[in-house]
Amino acid sequence: MVLKPGHDWFYAYYRDMALMLRLGMTPKEIQMEALGCADGPSSGGRQMPSHWGHARLNVVSRSSVTGTQYLQAVGCSHAGRYISIVEECRKRGLRHQTDEITYVSGGEGSTSEGEFWEALNTACNLKLPILFLNEDNKYAISVPVEAQTAGGTIGALVKDWPGLRYEELDGCDPLECYRVLSDVVAGMRRRREGHALVQAHVVRPYSHSLSDDERLYKPERERQEEARKDPITRFEKYLLREGLADADLLARMKESIDQEVSAATQEAAAAARPAPDTIYSHVCSPDVDPASGAFSTMPDLQGDPKTMVDLLNACLRDEMERDPRIVIFGEDVADATREEALAEVKGKGGVFKVTHNLQRRFGRERVFNSPLAEANIVGRAIGMATRGLKPVVEIQFLDYIWPAFMQIRDELAVQQRILLPRRDPGRFRRLPGRRRPLPQPVRRGPLHAHAGASRGDAGNGAGRQRAAPHRHPLRRSGDLPGAQAPLPPDLQQVPLPRPRLPHSFREGPDGPGGQRHHSRHLRRHGGAIDPGRPPGPGGERDPCRGDRSPEPLPPSTGAPSRPP
Amino acid sequence: MKKTGKALIVHEDWLTFGYGAEMAALIADRLFDHLDGPVRRVGATDTFCAYQPLLEDVILPPDPEDPRRHPGSREILKGQSRPG
């Protein structure tokens, strides 16, 4: 009632059904997700129920790995500010609202995740208009809040954070919720930056889930006390007491709601289920096929030979010149966060100088340092990409990537692929590019820069396209004599290798388009089979090929081999 | 391996970079002389596992505990592309 669908942005907790209904998600849509229907608006049968996602309403899906939503909300809000500053982005159709708010909610248990604190830190530091709603029901499944939070309440820990407005309210009282949240939101819209954390004390009306039985850890007296606070029965009594409704009206309302839910359930039960041969839909981008031949260009060799670092730098520079949606951030990637120093100093520009002079050229809105927090970097990049930016982030060493790996593996590769709305593919999703230096000849033990052993883990996983320069690392760093000589002096577009197909998807007896056969075949066997031998001449079906024609990069203009 | 001369590795992990690759490499390295055909693998498709059971059934491989539920095992081992 105080936030606007399609205007504000939402990272809604799985207990936010009331919010979702109010924003405009229909009971039928909710039931379609519960039953895994093909046209469910959140995921089309990929995601668990109550993991809300709705493109039209600006609701971004989130995973069960609770706590991951906070950093993405920060990135989303940051992107809104960036789009408002950079007119070129708006010309390319990226949307923002001048008074938009990003809403992110979670239970009190999720505030124990480190990413919650990383997000709060960055939100306060950048003064982003984010509303953190903490729905505090005092239990994370069976673990009570005193085992989660020092002092037993999150409020005591956050109320003095810089610029953060903190409010506490009775979340079981709809009128108090409306009064306090209206005021908080109005203040944020007016100032266009204020960030707030609202702690709502609520009860959990039943066990955590069907697999949980709260009688195992909650005494009867406590359960009865919670039942007395139940907002539905309490508000009903309030309406009767104040003469705002009579018993008959309430009974009729309940009956009509029951009928609506029942009808919605029946409609959802009759709706189509996803076809088995759609399992690869949205694993990769439906918009762009990076393995397409359209990305293959011939190098235009000119100028003096360069090191690979110089070439990466030139490539980023040219791409940033071409596309205002590209932002670069990470640890030490800026030339100097304190801009006034740039008049006197050469600038850092990355521990390997890959981003040197990019801040000087494009400004600090586009090239900036992150906190020393890898999940922060990737989580925010995902939120930015949701809004259509093309963040390029750097993790200094591959060994430093693990704090971010949950965001990469669960969110970037899996979760964020799930929620592509069927009819509007790609509207939300422009996934970030990442570059991370592969092992450099720095010998500082297994957990600093020894990245060789990490490659297997980094290689595993669906939904990510990985690329690495194939020259020896010493050559990349320019430390070997003659290292500069063999590298091509100019930029060239190279299509990414096509993902290998599981054999059962490669060919059917009826050749191209034999999908009917594939479906039957899959149903009988399941899983993927090692290809084992080259594909036959039959129709090759590419799981990562979108329905649309590829959108290759236009040829680079400018002189690519020019030093930065 | 010595008894059958064949190896079929089945796991729920993704096929690509799954641990079956390491096992296949070990078998090829140490038991090559006993091999009577290529080592083959069956794993989950390289995609996230869906909530919808109809999709889950095609994403995850069949139960490895019960070889009878692998109607295509022999064909897979023979290197045929369309088991069963």
XYZ file of C-alpha atoms in Angstrom:
648
model
C 0.000 0.000 0.000
C 2.961 2.277 0.507
C 5.232 0.747 -2.126
C 4.387 0.703 -5.818
C 4.593 -2.343 -8.104
C 6.516 -1.776 -11.319
C 7.955 1.409 -9.831
C 9.840 0.303 -6.749
C 11.921 -2.867 -6.700
C 11.278 -5.864 -4.472
C 13.402 -8.643 -3.035
C 10.602 -10.247 -1.115
C 11.046 -12.813 1.654
C 9.282 -16.156 1.235
C 6.829 -15.158 3.982
C 5.749 -12.089 1.968
C 2.632 -13.568 0.393
C 0.454 -10.719 1.668
C 2.798 -8.194 0.045
C 2.770 -10.116 -3.218
C -1.014 -10.260 -3.327
C -1.178 -6.561 -2.653
C 1.398 -5.814 -5.375
C -0.746 -7.636 -7.892
C 0.322 -11.256 -8.055
C -2.894 -13.235 -8.422
C -3.903 -16.295 -6.377
C -3.809 -18.279 -9.602
C -0.230 -17.188 -10.262
C 0.750 -18.181 -6.741
C -0.835 -21.610 -7.125
C 0.777 -22.048 -10.537
C 4.169 -21.680 -8.927
C 3.206 -24.091 -6.148
C 2.223 -26.683 -8.728
C 5.229 -26.052 -10.987
C 3.220 -24.902 -14.008
C 4.912 -23.901 -17.239
C 3.446 -20.392 -17.192
C 4.073 -19.604 -13.536
C 5.356 -16.024 -13.505
C 8.240 -16.605 -11.109
C 10.016 -19.565 -12.609
C 7.814 -21.809 -14.730
C 8.282 -24.776 -12.432
C 11.967 -24.304 -11.680
C 11.763 -22.656 -8.315
C 10.087 -23.614 -5.048
C 6.790 -21.910 -4.210
C 6.845 -18.605 -2.353
C 10.180 -17.667 -3.900
C 8.551 -14.652 -5.402
C 9.472 -13.349 -8.796
C 7.382 -11.222 -11.119
C 8.853 -9.224 -13.978
C 5.926 -6.862 -14.454
C 5.816 -5.984 -10.770
C 9.620 -5.560 -10.425
C 9.839 -8.480 -8.029
C 13.174 -10.263 -8.302
C 13.311 -13.929 -7.393
C 15.671 -15.078 -4.685
C 17.034 -18.344 -3.487
C 16.414 -20.355 -0.341
C 19.980 -19.594 0.696
C 18.615 -16.780 2.741
C 20.654 -13.632 3.157
C 21.812 -13.524 -0.447
C 19.109 -11.054 -1.395
C 20.572 -8.164 0.554
C 23.607 -7.491 -1.623
C 21.590 -7.887 -4.783
C 19.173 -5.281 -3.490
C 22.125 -2.950 -2.960
C 23.239 -3.486 -6.552
C 19.699 -2.952 -7.817
C 19.368 0.325 -5.949
C 22.830 1.444 -7.021
C 21.910 0.723 -10.640
C 18.828 2.933 -10.313
C 21.038 5.789 -9.206
C 23.540 5.115 -11.998
C 20.808 5.086 -14.641
C 19.488 8.376 -13.279
C 22.941 9.938 -13.658
C 23.918 8.534 -17.054
C 21.581 9.777 -19.742
C 23.048 7.404 -22.331
C 21.663 4.492 -20.302
C 18.183 5.955 -20.397
C 18.485 6.412 -24.141
C 19.149 2.697 -24.353
C 15.880 2.016 -22.618
C 17.030 1.342 -19.072
C 14.349 2.370 -16.640
C 14.482 4.136 -13.328
C 12.197 6.276 -11.190
C 13.490 9.368 -9.489
C 11.898 8.425 -6.163
C 12.209 4.658 -6.422
C 12.845 2.517 -3.385
C 14.343 -0.941 -3.255
C 12.598 -3.135 -0.716
C 14.419 -6.128 0.735
C 13.065 -8.318 3.481
C 14.228 -11.247 5.520
C 13.754 -13.010 8.795
C 15.864 -12.289 11.842
C 17.814 -15.492 11.165
C 19.098 -14.149 7.844
C 20.708 -11.196 9.622
C 23.261 -13.681 10.947
C 24.625 -14.078 7.436
C 27.688 -11.954 6.792
C 26.200 -10.670 3.561
C 23.480 -8.878 5.519
C 26.154 -6.781 7.212
C 28.028 -6.233 3.960
C 24.824 -4.961 2.390
C 23.938 -2.715 5.288
C 27.450 -1.309 5.239
C 27.349 -0.456 1.549
C 23.774 0.863 1.694
C 24.783 3.254 4.479
C 28.053 4.161 2.798
C 26.448 5.003 -0.548
C 23.237 6.374 1.054
C 21.102 4.202 -1.195
C 17.300 4.326 -0.920
C 16.837 0.805 0.401
C 14.187 -0.312 2.849
C 15.358 -3.297 4.879
C 12.369 -4.981 6.480
C 13.299 -7.431 9.191
C 10.416 -9.771 9.905
C 11.431 -10.953 13.338
C 9.424 -13.997 14.421
C 12.079 -14.910 17.005
C 12.876 -18.285 15.495
C 14.946 -19.468 12.553
C 13.283 -22.875 12.237
C 14.035 -24.019 15.800
C 16.877 -21.658 16.706
C 15.705 -18.792 18.908
C 16.912 -15.273 18.327
C 19.189 -15.192 21.376
C 21.323 -17.864 19.723
C 21.480 -15.764 16.550
C 21.954 -12.188 17.595
C 24.024 -10.523 20.285
C 21.610 -8.896 22.703
C 18.691 -10.846 21.274
C 17.484 -8.161 18.882
C 18.892 -6.817 15.651
C 17.628 -3.336 16.448
C 20.135 -2.763 19.239
C 22.964 -3.541 16.833
C 21.939 -1.389 13.873
C 20.185 1.640 15.274
C 23.304 3.792 15.316
C 24.548 3.020 11.819
C 25.400 6.160 9.828
C 22.326 7.732 8.276
C 20.205 4.645 8.850
C 16.678 5.289 10.011
C 15.677 2.560 12.403
C 12.080 1.835 13.386
C 10.575 -0.937 15.435
C 6.949 -1.928 15.163
C 4.373 -4.547 15.993
C 4.144 -6.460 12.739
C 0.937 -8.121 13.907
C -0.863 -4.788 13.955
C -1.796 -3.798 10.373
C -2.616 -0.210 11.320
C 0.703 0.351 13.057
C 2.526 -1.213 10.097
C 0.741 1.124 7.704
C 1.375 4.206 9.825
C 5.088 3.593 10.401
C 5.932 2.285 6.945
C 4.039 5.120 5.230
C 6.099 7.594 7.160
C 9.391 5.801 6.479
C 8.670 5.454 2.761
C 7.468 9.039 2.400
C 10.692 10.234 3.994
C 12.784 8.107 1.667
C 10.942 9.327 -1.421
C 11.337 12.937 -0.349
C 15.033 12.708 0.266
C 15.699 10.210 -2.537
C 18.455 8.607 -0.640
C 17.545 7.740 2.923
C 17.994 4.141 3.895
C 15.982 2.506 6.617
C 15.715 -0.685 8.582
C 12.347 -1.546 10.050
C 12.157 -4.331 12.556
C 8.698 -5.864 12.638
C 7.950 -8.115 15.597
C 5.789 -10.898 14.255
C 4.703 -14.413 15.090
C 5.003 -17.516 12.997
C 1.469 -18.857 12.821
C 2.590 -22.477 12.439
C 5.783 -24.505 12.188
C 8.598 -23.373 9.882
C 7.387 -25.691 7.134
C 5.571 -28.978 6.681
C 8.773 -30.800 7.583
C 9.044 -28.988 10.888
C 7.026 -29.536 14.076
C 7.411 -26.602 16.411
C 6.032 -28.602 19.342
C 9.455 -30.226 19.473
C 11.054 -27.004 20.696
C 8.304 -24.505 21.630
C 6.467 -25.024 24.917
C 2.683 -25.017 24.775
C 2.394 -21.814 26.783
C 4.566 -19.957 24.260
C 2.538 -21.296 21.372
C -0.696 -20.118 22.963
C 0.786 -16.707 23.595
C 1.762 -16.441 19.937
C -1.699 -17.560 18.866
C -3.164 -14.663 20.839
C -1.049 -12.261 18.783
C -2.235 -13.736 15.491
C -2.903 -10.657 13.349
C -5.831 -12.216 11.517
C -7.913 -13.044 14.579
C -6.784 -9.890 16.369
C -7.714 -7.589 13.507
C -11.026 -9.343 13.140
C -11.804 -8.603 16.784
C -10.744 -5.005 16.258
C -13.113 -4.577 13.314
C -15.988 -6.025 15.316
C -15.191 -3.978 18.412
C -15.040 -0.728 16.465
C -18.200 -1.536 14.565
C -16.375 -1.427 11.236
C -17.684 -4.836 10.273
C -20.191 -7.315 11.579
C -19.900 -11.066 11.885
C -21.978 -11.571 8.788
C -19.736 -9.404 6.623
C -16.634 -11.183 7.892
C -18.186 -14.567 7.199
C -19.084 -13.514 3.692
C -15.569 -12.185 3.113
C -14.043 -15.451 4.278
C -16.332 -17.432 2.068
C -15.559 -15.328 -0.956
C -11.813 -15.639 -0.314
C -12.135 -19.397 0.089
C -13.957 -19.570 -3.217
C -11.329 -17.446 -4.923
C -8.491 -19.609 -3.642
C -10.323 -22.761 -4.564
C -11.031 -21.524 -8.098
C -7.426 -20.378 -8.481
C -6.182 -23.776 -7.369
C -8.404 -25.576 -9.825
C -7.299 -23.341 -12.672
C -3.646 -23.855 -11.777
C -4.156 -27.612 -11.517
C -5.474 -27.599 -15.075
C -2.644 -25.432 -16.425
C 0.141 -26.880 -18.558
C 3.228 -28.329 -16.962
C 6.632 -27.563 -18.470
C 7.767 -29.913 -21.224
C 10.792 -32.043 -20.323
C 12.735 -30.768 -23.308
C 12.661 -27.245 -21.888
C 15.144 -28.049 -19.138
C 17.849 -26.075 -20.920
C 15.703 -23.001 -21.414
C 17.376 -20.014 -19.812
C 20.400 -21.955 -18.624
C 22.217 -19.545 -20.885
C 21.064 -16.238 -22.283
C 18.059 -16.485 -24.557
C 19.081 -13.210 -26.193
C 22.676 -13.687 -27.172
C 24.501 -16.781 -28.294
C 28.101 -16.085 -27.385
C 29.193 -19.147 -29.352
C 27.692 -17.743 -32.515
C 29.876 -17.285 -35.564
C 28.650 -13.706 -35.638
C 31.167 -13.011 -32.897
C 34.055 -14.233 -34.984
C 36.021 -11.361 -36.458
C 39.420 -11.303 -38.060
C 42.118 -9.456 -36.190
C 43.297 -6.241 -37.745
C 46.946 -6.377 -36.811
C 48.519 -3.012 -36.364
C 50.797 -1.144 -33.984
C 53.433 -2.503 -31.645
C 53.064 -5.784 -29.765
C 51.449 -5.459 -26.347
C 51.283 -7.548 -23.213
C 48.065 -9.324 -22.457
C 47.411 -6.927 -19.591
C 47.662 -4.002 -21.987
C 45.280 -5.716 -24.349
C 42.742 -6.421 -21.612
C 42.979 -2.803 -20.601
C 42.480 -1.628 -24.176
C 39.582 -4.014 -24.625
C 37.810 -2.732 -21.504
C 38.446 0.840 -22.573
C 37.006 0.316 -26.028
C 33.996 -1.536 -24.703
C 33.310 1.167 -22.116
C 33.585 3.775 -24.834
C 31.030 1.877 -26.840
C 28.592 0.917 -24.083
C 27.595 3.236 -21.212
C 26.020 0.328 -19.371
C 29.431 -1.060 -18.471
C 30.679 -0.288 -14.980
C 33.807 -1.737 -13.417
C 34.325 -2.280 -9.741
C 36.296 -4.471 -7.385
C 39.184 -4.199 -4.985
C 41.833 -1.686 -6.099
C 40.461 -1.351 -9.623
C 40.065 2.438 -9.442
C 43.000 4.701 -10.065
C 42.332 6.560 -6.806
C 39.106 6.695 -4.815
C 40.133 10.161 -3.592
C 39.908 11.911 -6.919
C 41.901 14.950 -5.862
C 44.956 12.715 -5.580
C 44.880 11.979 -9.302
C 46.565 15.276 -10.106
C 49.685 14.082 -8.310
C 49.714 10.292 -8.561
C 49.863 7.797 -11.373
C 46.901 5.786 -10.133
C 46.549 2.182 -9.017
C 44.200 0.732 -11.644
C 44.172 -2.839 -10.357
C 46.768 -5.034 -8.692
C 47.725 -6.156 -12.179
C 47.043 -2.793 -13.807
C 44.292 -4.215 -15.970
C 42.018 -1.259 -15.220
C 44.692 1.415 -15.147
C 43.511 4.866 -16.225
C 39.933 3.733 -16.760
C 38.670 5.781 -13.824
C 40.641 8.766 -15.109
C 38.980 8.376 -18.464
C 35.419 7.420 -17.517
C 34.965 8.888 -14.063
C 34.328 7.454 -10.649
C 30.712 6.581 -11.280
C 31.822 3.986 -13.806
C 35.074 2.724 -12.301
C 35.228 2.465 -8.539
C 36.640 0.524 -5.641
C 34.520 -1.888 -3.634
C 34.939 -2.782 0.014
C 37.290 -5.663 0.689
C 34.448 -8.165 0.385
C 34.123 -10.507 -2.550
C 30.483 -11.509 -2.044
C 29.725 -7.791 -1.928
C 31.317 -7.382 -5.353
C 29.482 -10.219 -7.081
C 26.173 -9.840 -5.230
C 25.961 -6.175 -6.138
C 26.933 -6.928 -9.739
C 24.026 -9.356 -9.996
C 21.625 -6.698 -8.706
C 23.000 -4.180 -11.202
C 22.690 -6.624 -14.063
C 19.054 -7.140 -13.108
C 18.490 -3.514 -14.052
C 20.243 -3.854 -17.395
C 23.742 -2.659 -16.537
C 26.746 -4.662 -17.640
C 29.000 -4.773 -14.619
C 32.515 -6.089 -15.095
C 33.979 -7.006 -11.744
C 37.406 -8.100 -10.715
C 38.335 -10.581 -8.018
C 42.001 -9.942 -7.378
C 43.161 -13.547 -7.193
C 41.276 -16.700 -7.972
C 41.932 -17.859 -4.419
C 39.955 -14.902 -3.163
C 36.872 -15.879 -5.089
C 35.385 -18.291 -2.569
C 33.611 -15.716 -0.392
C 31.804 -14.759 -3.599
C 31.260 -18.261 -4.816
C 27.854 -18.730 -3.280
C 26.692 -15.684 -5.235
C 28.367 -16.996 -8.381
C 27.224 -20.558 -8.134
C 23.785 -20.300 -6.544
C 22.715 -16.864 -7.626
C 24.468 -15.839 -10.827
C 24.499 -19.242 -12.467
C 21.425 -20.909 -11.044
C 18.991 -18.701 -9.248
C 19.173 -15.753 -11.570
C 18.526 -17.986 -14.556
C 15.412 -19.419 -13.048
C 13.157 -16.480 -13.021
C 13.247 -15.346 -16.589
C 9.631 -14.605 -17.212
C 8.427 -16.799 -20.019
C 6.800 -14.177 -22.119
C 9.316 -11.521 -21.514
C 12.617 -13.302 -21.670
C 15.615 -11.312 -20.824
C 13.812 -8.307 -19.519
C 15.440 -8.648 -16.158
C 18.578 -10.392 -17.071
C 21.745 -8.965 -18.380
C 24.192 -10.962 -16.415
C 27.450 -9.465 -15.396
C 30.767 -10.322 -16.869
C 33.482 -11.171 -14.455
C 37.142 -11.133 -14.927
C 39.442 -12.615 -12.407
C 43.123 -13.008 -12.859
C 44.082 -16.628 -13.132
C 47.213 -17.751 -11.332
C 49.993 -15.296 -11.460
C 53.489 -16.211 -10.411
C 53.008 -14.975 -6.881
C 53.999 -17.541 -4.282
C 52.130 -16.853 -1.104
C 50.779 -20.200 -0.019
C 47.717 -22.183 -0.894
C 45.159 -19.624 0.169
C 46.544 -16.541 -1.395
C 47.373 -16.975 -5.005
C 47.745 -20.645 -5.676
C 44.844 -20.934 -8.000
C 45.674 -24.057 -9.933
C 43.807 -26.337 -7.557
C 40.790 -24.103 -7.670
C 40.106 -24.476 -11.312
C 38.185 -27.712 -11.018
C 35.683 -26.173 -8.626
C 35.416 -23.075 -10.705
C 34.856 -25.152 -13.806
C 31.972 -27.168 -12.442
C 28.551 -25.725 -12.849
C 25.830 -24.896 -15.275
C 24.686 -21.493 -16.374
C 28.013 -19.753 -16.543
C 30.210 -19.167 -19.532
C 33.835 -19.321 -18.558
C 36.721 -17.989 -20.538
C 40.418 -17.764 -19.850
C 43.390 -16.526 -21.832
C 45.380 -19.517 -22.959
C 48.892 -18.116 -22.781
C 51.236 -18.990 -19.986
C 50.584 -16.809 -16.945
C 54.136 -15.561 -16.952
C 53.628 -14.221 -20.417
C 50.523 -12.427 -19.325
C 52.296 -10.658 -16.573
C 55.110 -9.599 -18.857
C 57.702 -11.057 -16.493
C 59.261 -13.449 -18.950
C 61.837 -12.216 -21.383
C 60.220 -11.878 -24.751
C 56.770 -12.198 -23.241
C 55.444 -9.380 -25.284
C 56.534 -10.670 -28.613
C 54.090 -13.455 -29.422
C 50.860 -11.760 -28.503
C 48.609 -10.376 -31.187
C 48.699 -6.618 -31.115
C 45.072 -5.998 -31.785
C 41.699 -6.906 -30.372
C 39.678 -9.600 -31.939
C 36.268 -11.016 -31.197
C 36.247 -14.733 -30.601
C 33.094 -16.742 -30.094
C 33.037 -18.748 -26.885
C 33.223 -22.492 -27.317
C 29.849 -24.128 -27.605
C 28.891 -25.967 -24.430
C 29.192 -29.682 -24.770
C 25.878 -31.401 -25.156
C 24.827 -34.450 -23.266
C 24.498 -37.231 -25.743
C 20.832 -37.809 -25.316
C 20.202 -34.325 -26.612
C 22.420 -34.506 -29.624
C 20.472 -36.323 -32.202
C 17.274 -38.125 -32.808
C 16.453 -40.697 -35.446
C 14.217 -38.199 -37.104
C 17.059 -35.763 -37.521
C 16.634 -32.055 -36.903
C 13.612 -31.152 -34.916
C 13.280 -34.597 -33.442
C 12.264 -33.102 -30.154
C 9.299 -35.316 -29.656
C 11.629 -38.223 -29.642
C 13.944 -36.454 -27.238
C 11.168 -35.915 -24.750
C 10.182 -39.533 -24.738
C 13.764 -40.550 -24.592
C 14.475 -38.299 -21.654
C 11.508 -39.440 -19.706
C 12.799 -42.957 -19.872
C 16.286 -42.258 -18.781
C 16.900 -38.965 -17.082
C 20.255 -37.336 -16.554
C 22.979 -36.692 -19.067
C 25.189 -39.237 -20.697
C 28.807 -38.635 -21.460
C 28.901 -37.864 -25.198
C 31.601 -40.428 -25.721
C 31.918 -39.889 -29.446
C 31.486 -37.038 -31.890
C 27.959 -36.014 -32.772
C 26.302 -37.612 -35.699
C 25.080 -35.754 -38.751
C 21.595 -35.407 -37.281
C 20.060 -32.203 -36.015
C 22.145 -30.691 -33.311
C 20.154 -29.016 -30.618
C 21.968 -26.394 -28.706
C 20.831 -25.965 -25.111
C 22.382 -22.547 -24.938
C 21.009 -21.215 -28.131
C 18.295 -18.681 -27.739
C 15.233 -18.326 -29.870
C 16.338 -14.961 -31.084
C 19.004 -14.284 -33.592
C 22.377 -13.503 -32.085
C 23.246 -9.953 -31.355
C 26.941 -9.608 -32.124
C 28.992 -6.729 -30.971
C 29.422 -4.098 -33.607
C 32.978 -3.821 -34.782
C 35.116 -1.818 -32.475
C 35.723 1.687 -33.645
C 38.700 3.733 -32.573
C 42.242 2.453 -32.591
C 42.260 -0.583 -30.344
C 45.986 -0.918 -29.993
C 46.402 2.576 -28.676
C 47.934 2.488 -25.217
C 45.660 3.772 -22.480
C 36.702 -53.998 -13.461
C 38.644 -57.225 -13.616
C 35.432 -59.219 -13.729
C 33.499 -57.240 -16.311
C 36.074 -55.258 -18.216
C 33.596 -52.395 -18.343
C 33.013 -49.298 -16.279
C 29.925 -47.126 -16.096
C 30.118 -44.291 -13.580
C 26.774 -42.956 -12.413
C 26.486 -39.942 -10.162
C 23.971 -37.263 -9.299
C 26.564 -34.545 -9.733
C 26.769 -32.561 -12.946
C 28.565 -34.428 -15.680
C 30.866 -31.583 -16.643
C 33.734 -31.384 -14.157
C 31.852 -33.864 -11.963
C 33.903 -36.235 -9.841
C 33.167 -39.069 -12.266
C 35.721 -37.492 -14.565
C 38.413 -38.077 -11.960
C 37.282 -41.665 -11.437
C 37.317 -42.258 -15.185
C 40.829 -40.879 -15.348
C 41.961 -43.133 -12.492
C 40.440 -46.186 -14.157
C 42.085 -45.320 -17.455
C 45.374 -44.752 -15.684
C 45.497 -47.784 -13.408
C 43.199 -50.355 -14.912
C 43.697 -49.743 -18.592
C 44.732 -53.324 -19.268
C 41.453 -54.621 -17.863
C 39.310 -52.282 -19.895
C 37.254 -53.852 -22.591
C 35.681 -50.621 -23.815
C 35.532 -46.933 -23.068
C 34.687 -45.767 -19.569
C 31.301 -44.068 -19.720
C 29.542 -41.685 -17.366
C 25.971 -40.794 -16.535
C 25.254 -37.717 -14.446
C 22.831 -34.864 -14.055
C 22.322 -32.593 -17.017
C 24.372 -29.419 -16.892
C 21.516 -27.371 -15.583
C 20.053 -26.507 -12.215
C 17.684 -29.060 -10.763
C 14.089 -27.974 -11.131
C 11.383 -28.082 -8.467
C 8.827 -29.532 -10.873
C 9.135 -33.360 -10.607
C 8.554 -33.833 -14.336
C 11.691 -31.808 -14.986
C 13.619 -33.275 -12.088
C 13.081 -36.725 -13.535
C 14.892 -35.814 -16.725
C 17.582 -33.751 -15.045
C 18.763 -36.281 -12.485
C 20.056 -39.715 -13.486
C 18.193 -42.844 -12.414
C 18.897 -44.540 -9.100
C 22.389 -46.014 -9.288
C 21.618 -48.577 -6.573
C 19.435 -50.518 -8.918
C 21.119 -51.511 -12.185
C 17.831 -52.872 -13.443
C 16.636 -49.307 -13.611
C 19.367 -48.643 -16.140
C 17.773 -50.236 -19.123
C 20.394 -48.666 -21.312
C 23.525 -49.544 -19.338
C 24.829 -52.069 -21.819
C 24.159 -49.815 -24.764
C 25.791 -46.888 -23.018
C 28.845 -49.048 -22.437
C 28.877 -50.072 -26.040
C 29.063 -46.423 -26.883
C 25.698 -46.259 -28.525
C 24.195 -42.862 -28.477
C 20.628 -43.824 -27.816
C 20.493 -46.327 -25.022
C 17.436 -48.513 -24.682
